[in-house]
PDB file of C-alpha atoms in Angstrom:
ATOM      1  CA  MET A 143     -18.563  25.265   8.100  1.00  0.00           C
ATOM      2  CA  LYS A 144     -15.910  22.938   9.537  1.00  0.00           C
ATOM      3  CA  VAL A 145     -14.320  20.419   7.221  1.00  0.00           C
ATOM      4  CA  GLU A 146     -12.906  17.746   9.562  1.00  0.00           C
ATOM      5  CA  TRP A 147     -10.839  15.841   7.045  1.00  0.00           C
ATOM      6  CA  LEU A 148      -8.691  18.898   6.466  1.00  0.00           C
ATOM      7  CA  ASP A 149      -7.370  19.123  10.011  1.00  0.00           C
ATOM      8  CA  ASN A 150      -7.209  15.495  11.118  1.00  0.00           C
ATOM      9  CA  GLY A 151      -4.283  14.345   9.074  1.00  0.00           C
ATOM     10  CA  TYR A 152      -6.323  12.354   6.580  1.00  0.00           C
ATOM     11  CA  ILE A 153      -4.670  13.882   3.509  1.00  0.00           C
ATOM     12  CA  ASP A 154      -1.203  13.199   4.943  1.00  0.00           C
ATOM     13  CA  PHE A 155      -2.241   9.614   5.722  1.00  0.00           C
ATOM     14  CA  VAL A 156      -3.416   9.061   2.135  1.00  0.00           C
ATOM     15  CA  LYS A 157      -0.161  10.549   0.795  1.00  0.00           C
ATOM     16  CA  LYS A 158       1.859   8.221   3.072  1.00  0.00           C
ATOM     17  CA  ALA A 159      -0.225   5.263   1.806  1.00  0.00           C
ATOM     18  CA  ILE A 160       0.640   6.199  -1.774  1.00  0.00           C
ATOM     19  CA  ARG A 161       4.343   6.469  -0.960  1.00  0.00           C
ATOM     20  CA  SER A 162       4.246   3.111   0.809  1.00  0.00           C
ATOM     21  CA  LEU A 163       2.554   1.470  -2.210  1.00  0.00           C
ATOM     22  CA  GLU A 164       5.255   2.978  -4.430  1.00  0.00           C
ATOM     23  CA  LYS A 165       7.991   1.475  -2.246  1.00  0.00           C
ATOM     24  CA  GLN A 166       6.195  -1.826  -2.321  1.00  0.00           C
ATOM     25  CA  HIS A 167       6.070  -1.585  -6.130  1.00  0.00           C
ATOM     26  CA  GLU A 168       9.808  -0.990  -6.209  1.00  0.00           C
ATOM     27  CA  ALA A 169      10.519  -4.023  -3.969  1.00  0.00           C
ATOM     28  CA  ILE A 170       8.265  -6.283  -6.089  1.00  0.00           C
ATOM     29  CA  SER A 171       9.869  -4.975  -9.320  1.00  0.00           C
ATOM     30  CA  GLU A 172      13.313  -5.747  -7.881  1.00  0.00           C
ATOM     31  CA  ASN A 173      12.157  -9.264  -7.004  1.00  0.00           C
ATOM     32  CA  ILE A 174      10.924  -9.755 -10.569  1.00  0.00           C
ATOM     33  CA  ALA A 175      14.141  -8.375 -12.047  1.00  0.00           C
ATOM     34  CA  ASN A 176      16.157 -10.854 -10.009  1.00  0.00           C
ATOM     35  CA  VAL A 177      13.991 -13.958 -10.612  1.00  0.00           C
ATOM     36  CA  SER A 178      16.798 -15.760 -12.435  1.00  0.00           C
ATOM     37  CA  ASN A 179      19.507 -14.895  -9.849  1.00  0.00           C
ATOM     38  CA  PRO A 180      19.900 -17.905  -7.560  1.00  0.00           C
ATOM     39  CA  GLU A 181      21.721 -15.888  -4.884  1.00  0.00           C
ATOM     40  CA  TYR A 182      18.988 -13.239  -4.622  1.00  0.00           C
ATOM     41  CA  VAL A 183      16.816 -13.252  -1.558  1.00  0.00           C
ATOM     42  CA  ARG A 184      13.233 -12.094  -1.976  1.00  0.00           C
ATOM     43  CA  LYS A 185      12.307  -8.702  -0.530  1.00  0.00           C
ATOM     44  CA  ARG A 186       8.893  -8.160   0.954  1.00  0.00           C
ATOM     45  CA  THR A 187       6.857  -5.217   2.192  1.00  0.00           C
ATOM     46  CA  ASP A 188       3.795  -5.262   4.375  1.00  0.00           C
ATOM     47  CA  PHE A 189       1.355  -2.504   3.330  1.00  0.00           C
ATOM     48  CA  LEU A 190      -1.391  -3.573   5.741  1.00  0.00           C
ATOM     49  CA  ARG A 191       1.013  -3.370   8.681  1.00  0.00           C
ATOM     50  CA  PHE A 192       2.135   0.085   7.504  1.00  0.00           C
ATOM     51  CA  LEU A 193      -1.459   1.292   7.584  1.00  0.00           C
ATOM     52  CA  GLU A 194      -1.924  -0.056  11.104  1.00  0.00           C
ATOM     53  CA  MET A 195       1.256   1.702  12.266  1.00  0.00           C
ATOM     54  CA  GLN A 196       0.078   4.926  10.753  1.00  0.00           C
ATOM     55  CA  GLY A 197      -3.121   4.763  12.735  1.00  0.00           C
ATOM     56  CA  GLY A 198      -5.466   3.602   9.972  1.00  0.00           C
ATOM     57  CA  LYS A 199      -8.469   1.823  11.296  1.00  0.00           C
ATOM     58  CA  SER A 200      -9.097  -0.925   8.821  1.00  0.00           C
ATOM     59  CA  LYS A 201     -12.521  -2.476   8.557  1.00  0.00           C
ATOM     60  CA  LEU A 202     -10.812  -5.639   7.388  1.00  0.00           C
ATOM     61  CA  VAL A 203     -11.726  -8.651   9.483  1.00  0.00           C
ATOM     62  CA  ILE A 204      -9.291 -11.555   9.417  1.00  0.00           C
ATOM     63  CA  THR A 205     -10.945 -14.885  10.101  1.00  0.00           C
ATOM     64  CA  ARG A 206      -7.951 -16.974   9.147  1.00  0.00           C
ATOM     65  CA  ARG A 207      -4.416 -15.598   9.120  1.00  0.00           C
ATOM     66  CA  LYS A 208      -3.449 -17.372   5.942  1.00  0.00           C
ATOM     67  CA  HIS A 209      -6.177 -15.685   3.930  1.00  0.00           C
ATOM     68  CA  ILE A 210      -3.983 -12.625   3.570  1.00  0.00           C
ATOM     69  CA  PRO A 211      -0.438 -13.314   2.316  1.00  0.00           C
ATOM     70  CA  GLY A 212       2.302 -11.990   4.565  1.00  0.00           C
ATOM     71  CA  LEU A 213       0.432 -12.209   7.825  1.00  0.00           C
ATOM     72  CA  GLU A 214       1.815 -15.620   8.790  1.00  0.00           C
ATOM     73  CA  ASP A 215       5.283 -14.167   9.323  1.00  0.00           C
ATOM     74  CA  GLU A 216       5.052 -10.888  11.164  1.00  0.00           C
ATOM     75  CA  GLY A 217       8.369  -9.138  11.563  1.00  0.00           C
ATOM     76  CA  ASP A 218       9.289  -5.867  13.183  1.00  0.00           C
ATOM     77  CA  VAL A 219      10.065  -4.268   9.836  1.00  0.00           C
ATOM     78  CA  LEU A 220       7.905  -3.136   6.977  1.00  0.00           C
ATOM     79  CA  MET A 221      10.454  -4.165   4.397  1.00  0.00           C
ATOM     80  CA  GLY A 222      12.542  -7.185   4.896  1.00  0.00           C
ATOM     81  CA  SER A 223      13.704 -10.464   3.486  1.00  0.00           C
ATOM     82  CA  ASP A 224      11.719 -13.722   3.458  1.00  0.00           C
ATOM     83  CA  LYS A 225      14.940 -15.770   2.952  1.00  0.00           C
ATOM     84  CA  GLU A 226      13.192 -17.561   0.146  1.00  0.00           C
ATOM     85  CA  LYS A 227      13.637 -17.632  -3.586  1.00  0.00           C
ATOM     86  CA  VAL A 228      11.528 -15.567  -5.925  1.00  0.00           C
ATOM     87  CA  ASP A 229       8.378 -17.111  -7.388  1.00  0.00           C
ATOM     88  CA  ILE A 230       7.510 -15.204 -10.505  1.00  0.00           C
ATOM     89  CA  ASN A 231       3.826 -16.086 -10.312  1.00  0.00           C
ATOM     90  CA  ARG A 232       3.581 -14.804  -6.743  1.00  0.00           C
ATOM     91  CA  GLU A 233       5.435 -11.615  -7.604  1.00  0.00           C
ATOM     92  CA  MET A 234       3.256 -10.887 -10.634  1.00  0.00           C
ATOM     93  CA  SER A 235       0.177 -11.472  -8.543  1.00  0.00           C
ATOM     94  CA  GLU A 236       1.413  -9.135  -5.815  1.00  0.00           C
ATOM     95  CA  LEU A 237       2.367  -6.544  -8.428  1.00  0.00           C
ATOM     96  CA  ALA A 238      -1.206  -6.619  -9.803  1.00  0.00           C
ATOM     97  CA  GLU A 239      -2.715  -6.338  -6.332  1.00  0.00           C
ATOM     98  CA  ASN A 240      -0.386  -3.477  -5.486  1.00  0.00           C
ATOM     99  CA  GLN A 241      -1.347  -1.664  -8.695  1.00  0.00           C
ATOM    100  CA  VAL A 242      -5.041  -1.974  -7.855  1.00  0.00           C
ATOM    101  CA  ARG A 243      -4.411  -0.625  -4.368  1.00  0.00           C
ATOM    102  CA  HIS A 244      -2.333   2.246  -5.729  1.00  0.00           C
ATOM    103  CA  ASP A 245      -5.000   3.192  -8.252  1.00  0.00           C
ATOM    104  CA  PHE A 246      -7.662   3.153  -5.547  1.00  0.00           C
ATOM    105  CA  VAL A 247      -5.708   5.286  -3.076  1.00  0.00           C
ATOM    106  CA  THR A 248      -4.752   7.728  -5.847  1.00  0.00           C
ATOM    107  CA  ARG A 249      -8.427   8.084  -6.753  1.00  0.00           C
ATOM    108  CA  VAL A 250      -9.220   8.742  -3.083  1.00  0.00           C
ATOM    109  CA  LEU A 251      -6.630  11.512  -2.988  1.00  0.00           C
ATOM    110  CA  ARG A 252      -7.888  13.013  -6.235  1.00  0.00           C
ATOM    111  CA  SER A 253     -11.427  12.963  -4.948  1.00  0.00           C
ATOM    112  CA  ILE A 254     -10.299  14.842  -1.806  1.00  0.00           C
ATOM    113  CA  TYR A 255      -8.596  17.507  -3.895  1.00  0.00           C
ATOM    114  CA  ASP A 256     -11.528  17.747  -6.283  1.00  0.00           C
ATOM    115  CA  SER A 257     -13.893  18.245  -3.356  1.00  0.00           C
ATOM    116  CA  LEU A 258     -11.618  20.865  -1.867  1.00  0.00           C
ATOM    117  CA  ASN A 259     -11.377  22.637  -5.211  1.00  0.00           C
ATOM    118  CA  LYS A 260     -15.190  22.673  -5.576  1.00  0.00           C
ATOM    119  CA  SER A 261     -15.502  24.046  -2.059  1.00  0.00           C
ATOM    120  CA  ILE A 262     -13.069  26.844  -2.707  1.00  0.00           C
ATOM    121  CA  THR A 263     -14.158  27.824  -6.225  1.00  0.00           C
ATOM    122  CA  GLY A 264     -17.758  26.885  -6.134  1.00  0.00           C
ATOM    123  CA  LYS A 265     -17.375  25.354  -9.568  1.00  0.00           C
ATOM    124  CA  VAL A 266     -18.431  21.847 -10.484  1.00  0.00           C
ATOM    125  CA  LYS A 267     -16.599  20.320 -13.456  1.00  0.00           C
TER     126      LYS A 267
END
């Protein structure tokens, strides 16, 4: 029996996605921490672009570029500066979205490892 997802880099891709979401969380947290600093320039990360660069084939169809925040201004970097001040409402919204994505990807990785464990041990929890 051949298990394709073990030898095609899928697990590594999911791990990279988790690390990317963690970095995005750090950037958003830093933005929130500096909301009252007038000299602070907002940091941003682009998780969807990271996935594209890693070879992830997203089923996401974009009909209008402004439907997804961050796609209007595409830079060459995944983490950069928007040269704008921090909007606490925007940051809290992005933090919540990032948390949902992180939870989902973490569940995917756990499901992979649970399936692998079941295959090896033959035990179902």
